[in-house]
Amino acid sequence: QVQLVQSGAEVKKPGASVKVSCKASGYTFTCCYMHWVRQAPGQGPEWMGAISPRGGSTNYAQEFQGRVTMTWDTSTTTIYMELSSLKSEDTAVYYCARASGAAGTPNDYWGQGTLVTVSS
Amino acid sequence: EIVLTQSPGTLSLSPGERATLSCRASQSVTGSYLAWYQQKSGQAPRLLIYGASSRATGIPDRFSGSGSGTDFTLTIRRLEPEDFAVYYCQQYGSSPRTFGPGTKVDIK
């Protein structure tokens, strides 16, 4: 069965960076895009971007351009999302979410979420 | 960017009642690539409906979706106790993917 298992909670200071991992299993790793979605406390989800493990193409939301980097490691079937220059407003739960194809496919499986807290 | 608006913000109903949730887009959603997700407290969103009207794997048939263009609806035919949650619509036809602000379905 498809499983996405994310790394544990993080506490960071403003200006620092955070790197969240998402280990995929139960499907052919290179088949699918992996998206990152965050959700601030009490808010709706917000799409951050996506990466294809086949070839590494990325598509980042404009709001995060220059601050977010998505990478992958085929040997460990793990996707990473790194967010830099953290601000208090980046405090949120960060989810990885698979999409079975390229554009035009929904996010059918989600990780359990990783809470990132940014506080001085 | 396509902005999604959901109404109502909160829907207070009793088990067994019918729930009708609305999602309106600021411009036409490409290919009717509109999804509905259910989210319970402390959990990740769960895909219910994709392509505006197709149920995801394992989703009971009391959940149905309809609509096209800019107006979409999620209907829960008879609410079960486990259906009380927050529901989000998402368009995934255009980049960036966007979500609505959610409709909370709570127990009356």
XYZ file of C-alpha atoms in Angstrom:
228
model
C 0.000 0.000 0.000
C 1.140 3.537 -0.708
C 2.763 5.180 2.314
C 4.349 8.584 2.763
C 6.211 8.931 6.052
C 7.527 12.341 7.013
C 10.258 13.420 9.402
C 9.518 14.711 12.889
C 8.599 18.112 14.248
C 11.110 20.945 14.073
C 11.635 24.167 16.031
C 13.655 26.843 14.273
C 14.679 30.429 14.893
C 13.789 33.214 12.455
C 16.267 33.354 9.578
C 17.162 29.683 9.813
C 16.369 26.922 7.319
C 14.410 23.697 7.737
C 14.565 20.511 5.677
C 11.628 18.111 5.837
C 11.777 14.605 4.393
C 9.073 12.359 2.968
C 9.857 8.677 2.465
C 7.675 7.014 -0.158
C 6.861 3.331 -0.414
C 4.313 1.008 -1.972
C 4.508 2.344 -5.518
C 7.006 3.009 -8.291
C 8.825 6.044 -6.933
C 9.504 7.700 -10.282
C 5.946 7.437 -11.532
C 4.555 10.328 -9.688
C 5.007 13.939 -8.767
C 5.351 14.850 -5.121
C 3.731 18.063 -3.977
C 4.291 20.011 -0.791
C 1.362 21.696 0.902
C 1.447 23.626 4.147
C -1.291 24.548 6.569
C -0.914 27.304 9.124
C -2.850 26.950 12.397
C -6.584 27.362 11.756
C -6.056 28.042 8.049
C -6.727 26.196 4.802
C -4.031 24.324 2.918
C -1.552 26.244 0.750
C 0.270 24.674 -2.196
C 4.028 25.263 -2.202
C 5.222 23.389 -5.240
C 6.003 20.014 -6.759
C 8.877 17.875 -7.983
C 9.106 14.948 -10.362
C 11.564 12.250 -9.262
C 11.830 11.339 -12.932
C 14.174 13.970 -14.236
C 13.836 16.349 -11.315
C 11.642 19.018 -12.850
C 10.210 21.387 -10.295
C 7.368 23.877 -10.164
C 7.334 26.266 -7.220
C 4.589 28.645 -6.188
C 5.654 32.215 -6.833
C 5.304 33.061 -3.140
C 8.108 30.633 -2.286
C 10.404 31.197 -5.278
C 13.950 31.741 -4.057
C 13.234 30.303 -0.597
C 12.162 26.720 -1.310
C 14.159 23.840 -2.765
C 12.726 20.400 -3.475
C 15.051 17.462 -4.085
C 14.868 13.720 -4.204
C 16.962 10.606 -3.590
C 15.965 7.644 -5.684
C 18.135 5.234 -3.698
C 16.084 5.869 -0.554
C 12.827 6.857 -2.302
C 12.790 10.051 -0.288
C 11.708 13.546 -1.255
C 13.005 16.606 0.571
C 11.653 20.139 0.964
C 13.959 22.825 2.285
C 12.634 26.260 3.222
C 15.085 29.025 4.046
C 14.954 32.473 5.654
C 12.235 31.299 7.981
C 9.788 33.789 9.466
C 7.210 33.359 12.209
C 4.542 33.217 9.491
C 6.115 29.981 8.230
C 4.893 28.192 11.360
C 2.663 25.480 9.928
C 2.173 21.787 9.342
C 3.951 20.772 6.151
C 2.588 17.854 4.119
C 3.940 15.904 1.190
C 1.191 14.727 -1.126
C 1.513 12.469 -4.148
C -0.095 13.154 -7.484
C -0.325 10.103 -9.711
C 0.597 12.010 -12.828
C 1.672 15.390 -14.045
C -0.716 18.314 -14.202
C -4.344 17.380 -14.021
C -4.146 14.730 -11.339
C -5.272 15.188 -7.717
C -3.252 14.587 -4.559
C -4.353 11.064 -3.727
C -1.988 10.127 -0.875
C -0.669 12.383 1.850
C 2.029 12.150 4.483
C 1.123 12.526 8.137
C 2.450 16.085 8.286
C 5.448 17.731 9.943
C 4.946 20.629 12.346
C 7.505 23.384 11.851
C 7.514 26.051 14.531
C 9.459 29.267 13.939
C 10.069 31.158 17.135
C 12.808 33.236 18.694
C -4.204 32.397 -9.842
C -7.650 30.848 -9.444
C -9.289 31.885 -6.181
C -11.769 29.422 -4.680
C -14.590 30.549 -2.398
C -16.526 28.057 -0.277
C -19.920 28.460 1.314
C -21.202 28.277 3.878
C -18.320 28.695 6.278
C -20.024 26.424 8.791
C -22.886 23.981 8.312
C -24.643 22.728 11.438
C -26.594 19.544 10.771
C -27.766 16.382 12.506
C -26.741 12.824 11.617
C -28.921 11.504 8.809
C -29.407 14.920 7.234
C -28.200 15.935 3.792
C -25.245 18.316 3.452
C -24.707 20.541 0.430
C -21.396 22.372 0.165
C -20.531 24.930 -2.498
C -17.228 25.880 -4.129
C -17.009 28.773 -6.574
C -13.945 29.601 -8.684
C -12.837 33.060 -9.813
C -12.397 31.688 -13.344
C -13.259 28.486 -15.144
C -11.482 25.406 -13.794
C -9.540 23.710 -16.573
C -10.852 20.244 -17.418
C -13.123 20.280 -14.355
C -10.004 19.393 -12.401
C -11.712 20.072 -9.096
C -11.210 17.908 -6.020
C -12.827 17.718 -2.599
C -10.929 16.723 0.541
C -12.104 15.884 4.038
C -9.922 16.835 6.985
C -10.382 15.831 10.606
C -8.561 17.481 13.468
C -4.891 16.520 13.593
C -5.056 14.533 10.350
C -3.961 15.086 6.776
C -6.576 15.886 4.140
C -8.220 12.838 2.549
C -9.193 12.817 -1.120
C -12.943 12.272 -1.580
C -13.799 13.466 -5.085
C -11.681 14.280 -8.133
C -12.551 15.455 -11.619
C -15.534 17.228 -10.012
C -17.622 14.047 -9.772
C -15.484 10.892 -9.502
C -15.207 9.230 -6.098
C -11.735 8.304 -4.917
C -10.941 4.717 -3.983
C -12.827 3.532 -0.917
C -15.095 6.578 -0.604
C -18.719 5.679 0.260
C -21.375 6.469 -2.322
C -23.157 8.863 0.047
C -20.517 11.370 -1.131
C -21.123 12.876 -4.560
C -19.727 15.802 -6.498
C -21.133 17.837 -9.352
C -20.524 20.996 -11.312
C -18.358 22.463 -14.029
C -16.850 25.752 -15.085
C -16.866 27.912 -11.970
C -19.528 26.302 -9.767
C -19.120 23.001 -7.956
C -21.033 21.160 -5.244
C -20.233 18.390 -2.777
C -23.265 16.540 -1.443
C -23.275 14.140 1.487
C -26.525 12.257 1.150
C -27.041 11.158 4.790
C -24.535 12.345 7.328
C -22.846 9.682 9.394
C -21.137 10.559 12.719
C -17.708 10.213 11.076
C -18.568 12.802 8.382
C -18.399 15.769 10.742
C -15.187 17.459 9.623
C -13.827 20.296 7.489
C -14.142 20.013 3.712
C -11.867 21.766 1.215
C -12.141 22.127 -2.518
C -8.990 22.313 -4.650
C -8.435 23.094 -8.299
C -5.502 21.259 -9.867
C -5.935 22.215 -13.502
C -3.867 25.380 -13.374
C -0.676 26.281 -11.600
C -0.581 27.205 -8.795
C -2.956 24.625 -7.360
C -5.265 26.436 -5.005
C -7.557 25.463 -2.157
C -10.705 27.016 -0.834
C -10.931 28.240 2.788
C -13.033 25.267 3.821
C -16.526 24.455 5.098
C -16.850 23.038 8.590
C -19.675 20.536 9.002
C -20.491 20.261 12.677
C -23.130 18.556 14.761
C -26.275 20.550 15.416
